[in-house]
mmCIF file of N, CA and C in Angstrom:
data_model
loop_
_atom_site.group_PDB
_atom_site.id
_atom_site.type_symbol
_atom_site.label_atom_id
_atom_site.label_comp_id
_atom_site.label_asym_id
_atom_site.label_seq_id
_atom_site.Cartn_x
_atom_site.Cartn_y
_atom_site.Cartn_z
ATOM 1 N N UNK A 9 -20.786 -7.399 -16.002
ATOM 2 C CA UNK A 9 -20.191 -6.787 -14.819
ATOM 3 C C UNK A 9 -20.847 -7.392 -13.585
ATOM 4 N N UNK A 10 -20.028 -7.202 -12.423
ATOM 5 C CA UNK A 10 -20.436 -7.988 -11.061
ATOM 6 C C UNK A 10 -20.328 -7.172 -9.812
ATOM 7 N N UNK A 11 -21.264 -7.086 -9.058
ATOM 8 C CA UNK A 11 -21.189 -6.505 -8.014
ATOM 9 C C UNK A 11 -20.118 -7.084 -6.706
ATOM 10 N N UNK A 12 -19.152 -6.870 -6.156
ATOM 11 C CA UNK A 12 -18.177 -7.680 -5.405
ATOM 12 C C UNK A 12 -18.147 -6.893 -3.739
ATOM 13 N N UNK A 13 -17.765 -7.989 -3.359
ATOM 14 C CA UNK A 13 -17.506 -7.075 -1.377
ATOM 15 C C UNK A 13 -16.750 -8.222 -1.184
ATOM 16 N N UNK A 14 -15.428 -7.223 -0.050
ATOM 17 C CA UNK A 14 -14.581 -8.378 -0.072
ATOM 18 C C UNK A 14 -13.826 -7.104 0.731
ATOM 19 N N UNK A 15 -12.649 -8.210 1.714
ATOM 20 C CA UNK A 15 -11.008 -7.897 2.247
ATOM 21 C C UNK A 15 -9.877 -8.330 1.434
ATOM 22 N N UNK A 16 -9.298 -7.353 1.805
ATOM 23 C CA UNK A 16 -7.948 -7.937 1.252
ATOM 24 C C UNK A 16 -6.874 -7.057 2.004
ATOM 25 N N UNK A 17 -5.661 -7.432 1.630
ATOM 26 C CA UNK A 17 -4.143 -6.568 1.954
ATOM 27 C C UNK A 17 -3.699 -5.959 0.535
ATOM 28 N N UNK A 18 -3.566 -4.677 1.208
ATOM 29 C CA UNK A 18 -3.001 -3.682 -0.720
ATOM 30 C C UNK A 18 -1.667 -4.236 -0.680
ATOM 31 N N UNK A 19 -1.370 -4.089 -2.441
ATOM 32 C CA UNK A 19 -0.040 -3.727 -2.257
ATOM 33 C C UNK A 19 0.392 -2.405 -2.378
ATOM 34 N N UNK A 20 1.563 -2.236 -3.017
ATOM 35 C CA UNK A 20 2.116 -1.284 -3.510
ATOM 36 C C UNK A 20 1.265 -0.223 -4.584
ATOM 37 N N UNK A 21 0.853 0.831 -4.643
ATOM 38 C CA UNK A 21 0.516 1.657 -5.707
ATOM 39 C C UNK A 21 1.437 1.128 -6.922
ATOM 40 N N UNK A 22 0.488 1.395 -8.179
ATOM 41 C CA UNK A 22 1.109 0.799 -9.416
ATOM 42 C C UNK A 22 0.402 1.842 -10.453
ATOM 43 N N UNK A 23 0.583 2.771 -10.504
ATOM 44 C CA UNK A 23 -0.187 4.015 -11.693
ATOM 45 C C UNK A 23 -1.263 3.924 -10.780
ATOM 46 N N UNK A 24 -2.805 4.038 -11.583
ATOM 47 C CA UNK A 24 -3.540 3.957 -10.951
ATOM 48 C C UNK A 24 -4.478 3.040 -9.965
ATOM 49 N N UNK A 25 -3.946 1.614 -9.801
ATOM 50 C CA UNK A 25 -4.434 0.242 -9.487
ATOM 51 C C UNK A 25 -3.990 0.249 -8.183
ATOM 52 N N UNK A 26 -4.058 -0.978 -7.003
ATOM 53 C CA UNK A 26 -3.322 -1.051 -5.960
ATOM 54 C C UNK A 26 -3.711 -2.587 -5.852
ATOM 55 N N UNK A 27 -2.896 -3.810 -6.257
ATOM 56 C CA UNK A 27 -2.594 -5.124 -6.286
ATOM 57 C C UNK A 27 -3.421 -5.212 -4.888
ATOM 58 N N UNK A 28 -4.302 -6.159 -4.949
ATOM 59 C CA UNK A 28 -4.667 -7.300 -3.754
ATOM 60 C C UNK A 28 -4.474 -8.188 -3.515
ATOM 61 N N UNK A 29 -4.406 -8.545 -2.208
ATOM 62 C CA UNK A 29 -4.038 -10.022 -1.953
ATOM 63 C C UNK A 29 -5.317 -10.483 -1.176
ATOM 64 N N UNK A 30 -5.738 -11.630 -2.202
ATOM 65 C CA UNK A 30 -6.929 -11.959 -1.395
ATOM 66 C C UNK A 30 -7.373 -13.417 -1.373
ATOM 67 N N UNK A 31 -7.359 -13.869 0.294
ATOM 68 C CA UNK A 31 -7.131 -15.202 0.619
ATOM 69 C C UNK A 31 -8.252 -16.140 0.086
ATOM 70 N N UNK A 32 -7.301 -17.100 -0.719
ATOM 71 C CA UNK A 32 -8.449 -18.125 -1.274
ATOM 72 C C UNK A 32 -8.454 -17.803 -2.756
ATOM 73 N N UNK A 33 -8.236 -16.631 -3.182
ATOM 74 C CA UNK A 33 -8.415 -16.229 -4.691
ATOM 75 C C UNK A 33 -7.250 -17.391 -5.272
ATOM 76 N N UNK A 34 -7.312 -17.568 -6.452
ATOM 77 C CA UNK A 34 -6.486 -18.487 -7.550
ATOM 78 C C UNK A 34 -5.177 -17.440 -7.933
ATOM 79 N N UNK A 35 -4.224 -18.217 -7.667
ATOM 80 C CA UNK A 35 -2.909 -17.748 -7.677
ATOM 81 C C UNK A 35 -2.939 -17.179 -9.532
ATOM 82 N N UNK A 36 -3.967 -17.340 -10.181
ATOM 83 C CA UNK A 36 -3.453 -16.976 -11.639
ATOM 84 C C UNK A 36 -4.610 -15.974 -11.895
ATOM 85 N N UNK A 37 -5.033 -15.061 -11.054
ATOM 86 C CA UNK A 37 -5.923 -14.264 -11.200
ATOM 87 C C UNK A 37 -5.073 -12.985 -10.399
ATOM 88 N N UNK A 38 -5.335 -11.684 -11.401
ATOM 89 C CA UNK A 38 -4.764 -10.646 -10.622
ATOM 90 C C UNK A 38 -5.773 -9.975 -10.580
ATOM 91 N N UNK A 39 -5.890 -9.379 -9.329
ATOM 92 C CA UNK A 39 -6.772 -8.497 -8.660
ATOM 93 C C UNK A 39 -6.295 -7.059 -7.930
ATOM 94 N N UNK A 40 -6.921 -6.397 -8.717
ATOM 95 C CA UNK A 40 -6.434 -5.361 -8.638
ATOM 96 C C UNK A 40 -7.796 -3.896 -7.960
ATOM 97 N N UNK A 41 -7.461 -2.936 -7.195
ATOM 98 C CA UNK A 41 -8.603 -1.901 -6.686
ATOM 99 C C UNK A 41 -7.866 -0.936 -7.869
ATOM 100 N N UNK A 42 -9.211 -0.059 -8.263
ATOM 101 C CA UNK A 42 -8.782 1.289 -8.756
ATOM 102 C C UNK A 42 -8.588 2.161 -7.714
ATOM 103 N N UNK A 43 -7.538 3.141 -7.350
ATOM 104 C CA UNK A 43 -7.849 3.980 -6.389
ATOM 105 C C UNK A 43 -7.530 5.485 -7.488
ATOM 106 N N UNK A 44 -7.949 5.802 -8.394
ATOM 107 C CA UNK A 44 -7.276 6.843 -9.362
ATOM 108 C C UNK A 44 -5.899 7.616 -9.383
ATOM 109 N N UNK A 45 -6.152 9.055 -9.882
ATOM 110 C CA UNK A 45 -6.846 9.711 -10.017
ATOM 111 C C UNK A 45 -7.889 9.086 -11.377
ATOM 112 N N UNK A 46 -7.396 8.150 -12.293
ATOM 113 C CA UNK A 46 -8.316 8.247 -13.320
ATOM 114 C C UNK A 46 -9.442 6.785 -12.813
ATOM 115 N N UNK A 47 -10.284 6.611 -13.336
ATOM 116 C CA UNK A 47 -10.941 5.290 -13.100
ATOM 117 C C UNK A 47 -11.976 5.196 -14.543
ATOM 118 N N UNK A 48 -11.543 3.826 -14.331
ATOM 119 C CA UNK A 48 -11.897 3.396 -16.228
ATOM 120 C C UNK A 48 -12.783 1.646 -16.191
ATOM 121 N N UNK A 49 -13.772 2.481 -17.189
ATOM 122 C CA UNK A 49 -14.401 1.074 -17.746
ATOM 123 C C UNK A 49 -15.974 1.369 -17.274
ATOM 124 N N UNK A 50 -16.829 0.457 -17.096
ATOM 125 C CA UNK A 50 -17.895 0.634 -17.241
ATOM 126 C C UNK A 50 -18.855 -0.217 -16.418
ATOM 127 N N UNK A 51 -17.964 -0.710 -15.350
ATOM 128 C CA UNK A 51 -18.311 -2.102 -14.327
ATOM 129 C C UNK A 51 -19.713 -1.211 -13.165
ATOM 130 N N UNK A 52 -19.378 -0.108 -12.938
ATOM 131 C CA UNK A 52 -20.371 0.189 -12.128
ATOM 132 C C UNK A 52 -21.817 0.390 -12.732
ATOM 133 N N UNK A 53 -21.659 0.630 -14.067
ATOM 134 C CA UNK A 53 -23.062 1.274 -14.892
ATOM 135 C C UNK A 53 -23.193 0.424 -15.224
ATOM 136 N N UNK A 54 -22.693 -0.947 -15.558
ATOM 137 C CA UNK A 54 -23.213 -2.415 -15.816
ATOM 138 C C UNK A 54 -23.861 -3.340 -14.709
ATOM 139 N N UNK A 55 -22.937 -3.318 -13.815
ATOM 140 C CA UNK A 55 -23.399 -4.116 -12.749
ATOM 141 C C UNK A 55 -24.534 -3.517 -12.271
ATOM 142 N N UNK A 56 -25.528 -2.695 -12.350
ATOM 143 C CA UNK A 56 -26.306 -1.736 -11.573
ATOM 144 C C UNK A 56 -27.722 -2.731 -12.327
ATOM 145 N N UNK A 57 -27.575 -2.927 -13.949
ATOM 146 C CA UNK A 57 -28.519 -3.683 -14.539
ATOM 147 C C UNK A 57 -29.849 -3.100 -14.457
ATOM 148 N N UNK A 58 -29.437 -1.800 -14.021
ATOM 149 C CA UNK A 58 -30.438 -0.673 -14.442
ATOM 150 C C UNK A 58 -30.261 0.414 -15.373
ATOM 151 N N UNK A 59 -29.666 -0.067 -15.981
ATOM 152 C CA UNK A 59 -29.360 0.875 -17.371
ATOM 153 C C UNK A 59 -29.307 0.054 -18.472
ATOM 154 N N UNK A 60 -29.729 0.481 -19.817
ATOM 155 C CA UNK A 60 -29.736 -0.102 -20.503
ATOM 156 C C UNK A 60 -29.331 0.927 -21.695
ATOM 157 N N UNK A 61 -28.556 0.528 -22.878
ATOM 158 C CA UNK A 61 -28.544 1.373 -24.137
ATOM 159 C C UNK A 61 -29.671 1.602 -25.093
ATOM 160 N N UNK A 62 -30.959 0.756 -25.083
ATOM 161 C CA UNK A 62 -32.040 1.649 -24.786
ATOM 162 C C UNK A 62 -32.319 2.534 -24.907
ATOM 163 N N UNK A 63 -32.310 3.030 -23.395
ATOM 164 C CA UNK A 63 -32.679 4.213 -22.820
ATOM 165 C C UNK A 63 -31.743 5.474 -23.132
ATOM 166 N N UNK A 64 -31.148 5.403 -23.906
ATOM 167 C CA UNK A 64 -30.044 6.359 -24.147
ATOM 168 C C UNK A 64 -30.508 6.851 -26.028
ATOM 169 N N UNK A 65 -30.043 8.238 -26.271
ATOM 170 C CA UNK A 65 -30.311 8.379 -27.869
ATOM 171 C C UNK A 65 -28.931 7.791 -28.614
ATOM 172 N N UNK A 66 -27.828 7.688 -27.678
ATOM 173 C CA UNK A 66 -27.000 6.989 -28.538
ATOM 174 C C UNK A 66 -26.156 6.658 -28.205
ATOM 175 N N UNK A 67 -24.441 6.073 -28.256
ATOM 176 C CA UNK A 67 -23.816 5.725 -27.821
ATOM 177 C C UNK A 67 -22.933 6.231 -26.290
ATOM 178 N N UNK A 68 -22.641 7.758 -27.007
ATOM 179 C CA UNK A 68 -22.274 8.784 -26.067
ATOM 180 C C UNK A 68 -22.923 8.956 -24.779
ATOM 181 N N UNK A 69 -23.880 9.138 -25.186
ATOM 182 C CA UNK A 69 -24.714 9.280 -23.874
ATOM 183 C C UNK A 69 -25.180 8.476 -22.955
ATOM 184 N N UNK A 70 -24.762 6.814 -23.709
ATOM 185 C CA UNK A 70 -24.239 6.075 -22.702
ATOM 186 C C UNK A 70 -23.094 5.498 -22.080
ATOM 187 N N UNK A 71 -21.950 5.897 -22.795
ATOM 188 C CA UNK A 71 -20.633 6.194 -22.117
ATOM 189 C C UNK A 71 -20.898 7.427 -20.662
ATOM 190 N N UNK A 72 -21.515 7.890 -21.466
ATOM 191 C CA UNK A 72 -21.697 8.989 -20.207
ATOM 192 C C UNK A 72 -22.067 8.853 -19.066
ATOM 193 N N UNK A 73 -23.107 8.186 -18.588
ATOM 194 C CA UNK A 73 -23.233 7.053 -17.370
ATOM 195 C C UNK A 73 -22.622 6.985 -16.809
ATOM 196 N N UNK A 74 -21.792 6.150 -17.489
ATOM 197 C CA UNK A 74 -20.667 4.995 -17.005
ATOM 198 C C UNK A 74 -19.197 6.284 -16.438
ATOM 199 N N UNK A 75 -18.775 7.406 -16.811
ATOM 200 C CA UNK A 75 -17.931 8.224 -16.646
ATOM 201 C C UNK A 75 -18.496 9.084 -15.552
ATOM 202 N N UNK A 76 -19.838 9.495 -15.723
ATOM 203 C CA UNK A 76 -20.194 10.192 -13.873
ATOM 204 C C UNK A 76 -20.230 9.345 -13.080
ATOM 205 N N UNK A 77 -20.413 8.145 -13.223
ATOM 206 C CA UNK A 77 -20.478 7.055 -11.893
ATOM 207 C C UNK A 77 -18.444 7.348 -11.307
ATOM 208 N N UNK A 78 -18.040 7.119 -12.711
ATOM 209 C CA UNK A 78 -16.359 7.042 -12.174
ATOM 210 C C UNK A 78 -16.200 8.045 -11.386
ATOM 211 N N UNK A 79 -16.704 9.779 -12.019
ATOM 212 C CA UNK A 79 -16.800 10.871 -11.379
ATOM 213 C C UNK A 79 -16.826 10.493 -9.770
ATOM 214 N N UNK A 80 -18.138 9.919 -9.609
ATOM 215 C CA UNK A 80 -18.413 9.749 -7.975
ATOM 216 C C UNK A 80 -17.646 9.245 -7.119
ATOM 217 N N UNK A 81 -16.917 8.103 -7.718
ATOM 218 C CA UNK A 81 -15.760 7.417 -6.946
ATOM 219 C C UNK A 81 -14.940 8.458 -6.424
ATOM 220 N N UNK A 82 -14.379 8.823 -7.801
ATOM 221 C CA UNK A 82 -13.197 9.710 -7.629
ATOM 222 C C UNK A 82 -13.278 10.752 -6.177
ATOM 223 N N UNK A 83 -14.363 11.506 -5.913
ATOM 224 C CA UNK A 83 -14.721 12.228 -4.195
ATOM 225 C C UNK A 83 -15.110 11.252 -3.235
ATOM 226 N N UNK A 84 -15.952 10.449 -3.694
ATOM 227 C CA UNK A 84 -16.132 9.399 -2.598
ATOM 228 C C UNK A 84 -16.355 7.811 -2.944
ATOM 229 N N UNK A 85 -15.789 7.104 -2.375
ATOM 230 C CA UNK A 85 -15.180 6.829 -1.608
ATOM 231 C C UNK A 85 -13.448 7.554 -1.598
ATOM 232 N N UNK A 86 -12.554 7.913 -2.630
ATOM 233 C CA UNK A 86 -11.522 7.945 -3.289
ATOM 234 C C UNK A 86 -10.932 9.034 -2.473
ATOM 235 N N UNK A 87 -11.769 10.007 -2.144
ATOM 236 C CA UNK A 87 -11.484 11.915 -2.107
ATOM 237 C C UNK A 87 -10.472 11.688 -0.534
ATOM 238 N N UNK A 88 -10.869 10.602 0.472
ATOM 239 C CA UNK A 88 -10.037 10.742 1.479
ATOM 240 C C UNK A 88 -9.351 9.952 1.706
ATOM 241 N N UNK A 89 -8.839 9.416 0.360
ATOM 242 C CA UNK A 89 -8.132 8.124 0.975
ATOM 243 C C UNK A 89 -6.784 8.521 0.724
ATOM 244 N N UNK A 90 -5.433 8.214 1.149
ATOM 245 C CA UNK A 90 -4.121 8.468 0.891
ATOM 246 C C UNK A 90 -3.446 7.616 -0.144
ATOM 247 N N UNK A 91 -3.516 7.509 -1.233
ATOM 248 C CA UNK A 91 -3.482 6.061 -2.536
ATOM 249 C C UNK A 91 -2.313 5.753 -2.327
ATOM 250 N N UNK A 92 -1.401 6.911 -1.598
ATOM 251 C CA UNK A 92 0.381 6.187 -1.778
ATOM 252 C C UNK A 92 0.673 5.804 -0.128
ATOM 253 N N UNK A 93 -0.067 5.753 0.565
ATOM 254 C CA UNK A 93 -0.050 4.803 1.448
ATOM 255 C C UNK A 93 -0.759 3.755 1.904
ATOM 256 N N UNK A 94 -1.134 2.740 1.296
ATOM 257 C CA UNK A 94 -2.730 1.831 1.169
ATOM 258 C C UNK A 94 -1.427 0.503 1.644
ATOM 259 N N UNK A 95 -0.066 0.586 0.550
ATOM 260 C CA UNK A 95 0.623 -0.623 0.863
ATOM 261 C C UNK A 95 0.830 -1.154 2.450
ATOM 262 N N UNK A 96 0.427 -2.547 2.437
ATOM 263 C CA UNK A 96 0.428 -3.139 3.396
ATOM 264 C C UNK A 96 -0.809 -3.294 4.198
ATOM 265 N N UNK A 97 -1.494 -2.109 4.276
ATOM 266 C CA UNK A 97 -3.247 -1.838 4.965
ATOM 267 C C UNK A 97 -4.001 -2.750 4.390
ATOM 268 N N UNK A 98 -5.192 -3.337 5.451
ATOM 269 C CA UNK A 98 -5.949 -4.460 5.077
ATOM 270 C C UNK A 98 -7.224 -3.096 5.074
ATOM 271 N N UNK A 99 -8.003 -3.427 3.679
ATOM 272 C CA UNK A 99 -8.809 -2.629 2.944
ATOM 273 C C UNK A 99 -10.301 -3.390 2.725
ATOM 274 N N UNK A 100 -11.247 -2.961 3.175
ATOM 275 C CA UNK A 100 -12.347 -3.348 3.069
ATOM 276 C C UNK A 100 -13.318 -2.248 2.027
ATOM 277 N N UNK A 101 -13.752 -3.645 0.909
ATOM 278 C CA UNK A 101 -14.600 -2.509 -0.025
ATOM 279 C C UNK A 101 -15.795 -3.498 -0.987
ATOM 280 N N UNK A 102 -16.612 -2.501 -1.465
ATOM 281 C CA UNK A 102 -17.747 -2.790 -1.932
ATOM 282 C C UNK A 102 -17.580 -2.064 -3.475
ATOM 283 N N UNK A 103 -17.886 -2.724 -4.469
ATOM 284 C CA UNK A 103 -17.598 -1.995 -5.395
ATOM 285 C C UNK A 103 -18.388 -2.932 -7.000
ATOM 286 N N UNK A 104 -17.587 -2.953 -7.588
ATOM 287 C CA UNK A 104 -17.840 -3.771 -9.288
ATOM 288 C C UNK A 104 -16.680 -3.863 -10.058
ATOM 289 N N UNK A 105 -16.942 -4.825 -10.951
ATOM 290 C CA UNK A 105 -15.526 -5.284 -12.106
ATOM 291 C C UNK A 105 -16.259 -6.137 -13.012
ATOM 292 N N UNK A 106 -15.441 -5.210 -14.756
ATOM 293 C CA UNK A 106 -16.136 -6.076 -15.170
ATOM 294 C C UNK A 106 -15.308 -7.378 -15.730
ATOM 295 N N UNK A 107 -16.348 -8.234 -16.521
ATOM 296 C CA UNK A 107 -15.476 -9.616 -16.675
ATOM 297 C C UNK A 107 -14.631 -9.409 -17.659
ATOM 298 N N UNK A 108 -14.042 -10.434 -17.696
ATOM 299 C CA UNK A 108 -12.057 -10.156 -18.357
ATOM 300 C C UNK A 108 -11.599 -11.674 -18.933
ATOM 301 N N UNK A 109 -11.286 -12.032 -19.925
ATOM 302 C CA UNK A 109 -10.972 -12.933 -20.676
ATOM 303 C C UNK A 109 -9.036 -13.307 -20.214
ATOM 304 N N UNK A 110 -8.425 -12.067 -19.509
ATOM 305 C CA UNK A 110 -7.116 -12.156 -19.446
ATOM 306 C C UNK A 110 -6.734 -12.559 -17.807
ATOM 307 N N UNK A 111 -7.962 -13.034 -17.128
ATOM 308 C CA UNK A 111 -7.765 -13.438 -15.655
ATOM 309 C C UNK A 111 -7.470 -11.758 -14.683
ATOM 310 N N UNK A 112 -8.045 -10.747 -15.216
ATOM 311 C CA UNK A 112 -7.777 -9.249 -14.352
ATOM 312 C C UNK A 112 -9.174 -9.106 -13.827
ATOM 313 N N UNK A 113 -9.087 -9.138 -12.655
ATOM 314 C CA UNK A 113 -10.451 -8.246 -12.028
ATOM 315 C C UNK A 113 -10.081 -6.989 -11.437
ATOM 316 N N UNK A 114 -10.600 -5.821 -12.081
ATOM 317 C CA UNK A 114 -9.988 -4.988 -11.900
ATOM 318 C C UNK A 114 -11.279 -4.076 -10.988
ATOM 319 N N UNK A 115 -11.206 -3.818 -9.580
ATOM 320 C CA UNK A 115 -12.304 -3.389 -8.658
ATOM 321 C C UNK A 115 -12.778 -2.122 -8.938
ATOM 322 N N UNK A 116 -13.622 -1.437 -9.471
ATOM 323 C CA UNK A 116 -14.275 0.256 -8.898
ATOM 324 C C UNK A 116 -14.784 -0.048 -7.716
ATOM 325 N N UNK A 117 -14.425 0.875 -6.584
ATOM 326 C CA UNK A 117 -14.638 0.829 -5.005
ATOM 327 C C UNK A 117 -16.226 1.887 -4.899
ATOM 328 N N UNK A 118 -17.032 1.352 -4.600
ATOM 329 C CA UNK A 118 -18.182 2.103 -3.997
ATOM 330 C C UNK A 118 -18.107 2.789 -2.489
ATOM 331 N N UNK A 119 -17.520 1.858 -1.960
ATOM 332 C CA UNK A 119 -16.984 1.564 -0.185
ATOM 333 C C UNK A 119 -16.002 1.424 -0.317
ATOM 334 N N UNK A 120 -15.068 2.619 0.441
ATOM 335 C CA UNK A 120 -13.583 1.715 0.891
ATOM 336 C C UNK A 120 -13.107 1.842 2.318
ATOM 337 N N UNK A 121 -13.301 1.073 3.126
ATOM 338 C CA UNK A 121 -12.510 1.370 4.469
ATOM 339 C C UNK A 121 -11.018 0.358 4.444
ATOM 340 N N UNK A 122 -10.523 1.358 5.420
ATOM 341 C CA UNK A 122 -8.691 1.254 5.521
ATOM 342 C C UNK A 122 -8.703 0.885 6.662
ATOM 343 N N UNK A 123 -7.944 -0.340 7.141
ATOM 344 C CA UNK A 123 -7.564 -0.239 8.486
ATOM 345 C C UNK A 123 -6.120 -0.892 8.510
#
């Protein structure tokens, strides 16, 4: 997983994702923000590289991590944002994704400003 900061222009809401357009990226890479309600995967509790499975008694409980971090998104940055109006708004955010064999970077937002 990778820690990322970056602009872009949303697109359209798509379930839970919102397509970016982001200048300079490779036309065969889709990039995508989570804006929920759900947010999935494990990019923020990876990229942090302060956790380890380890430190955990077992699997669960390190899924678990990784699902309160999503928790946090979900109120903040997430809690004030309007997800079905983002299309077209140039979106500034700080966040993680993890790596992807199918060309998807798919963003968890730490930071999101709208303008």
């Amino acid at each position: 997983a990778f820690a990322i900061r970056g602009t872009a222009v949303a697109g359209e809401l798509n379930g839970t994702v919102v397509p970016l357009e982001v200048e300079g990226a490779p036309s065969d890479m889709q990039i995508v923000l989570q804006v929920g309600p759900a947010i999935n995967g494990t990019a923020l509790r990876d990229a942090t590289g302060m956790v380890s499975f380890g430190d955990f008694l077992n699997q669960l409980e390190f899924q678990n991590v990784a699902g309160a971090l999503n928790d946090e998104v979900k109120s903040d940055p997430l809690g004030s944002i309007d997800r079905t109006a983002l299309a077209g708004k140039t979106v500034e955010f700080v966040g993680a994704f993890g790596e992807t064999s199918t060309g998807l970077v798919s963003i968890v937002p730490v930071t999101l400003v709208v303008s």
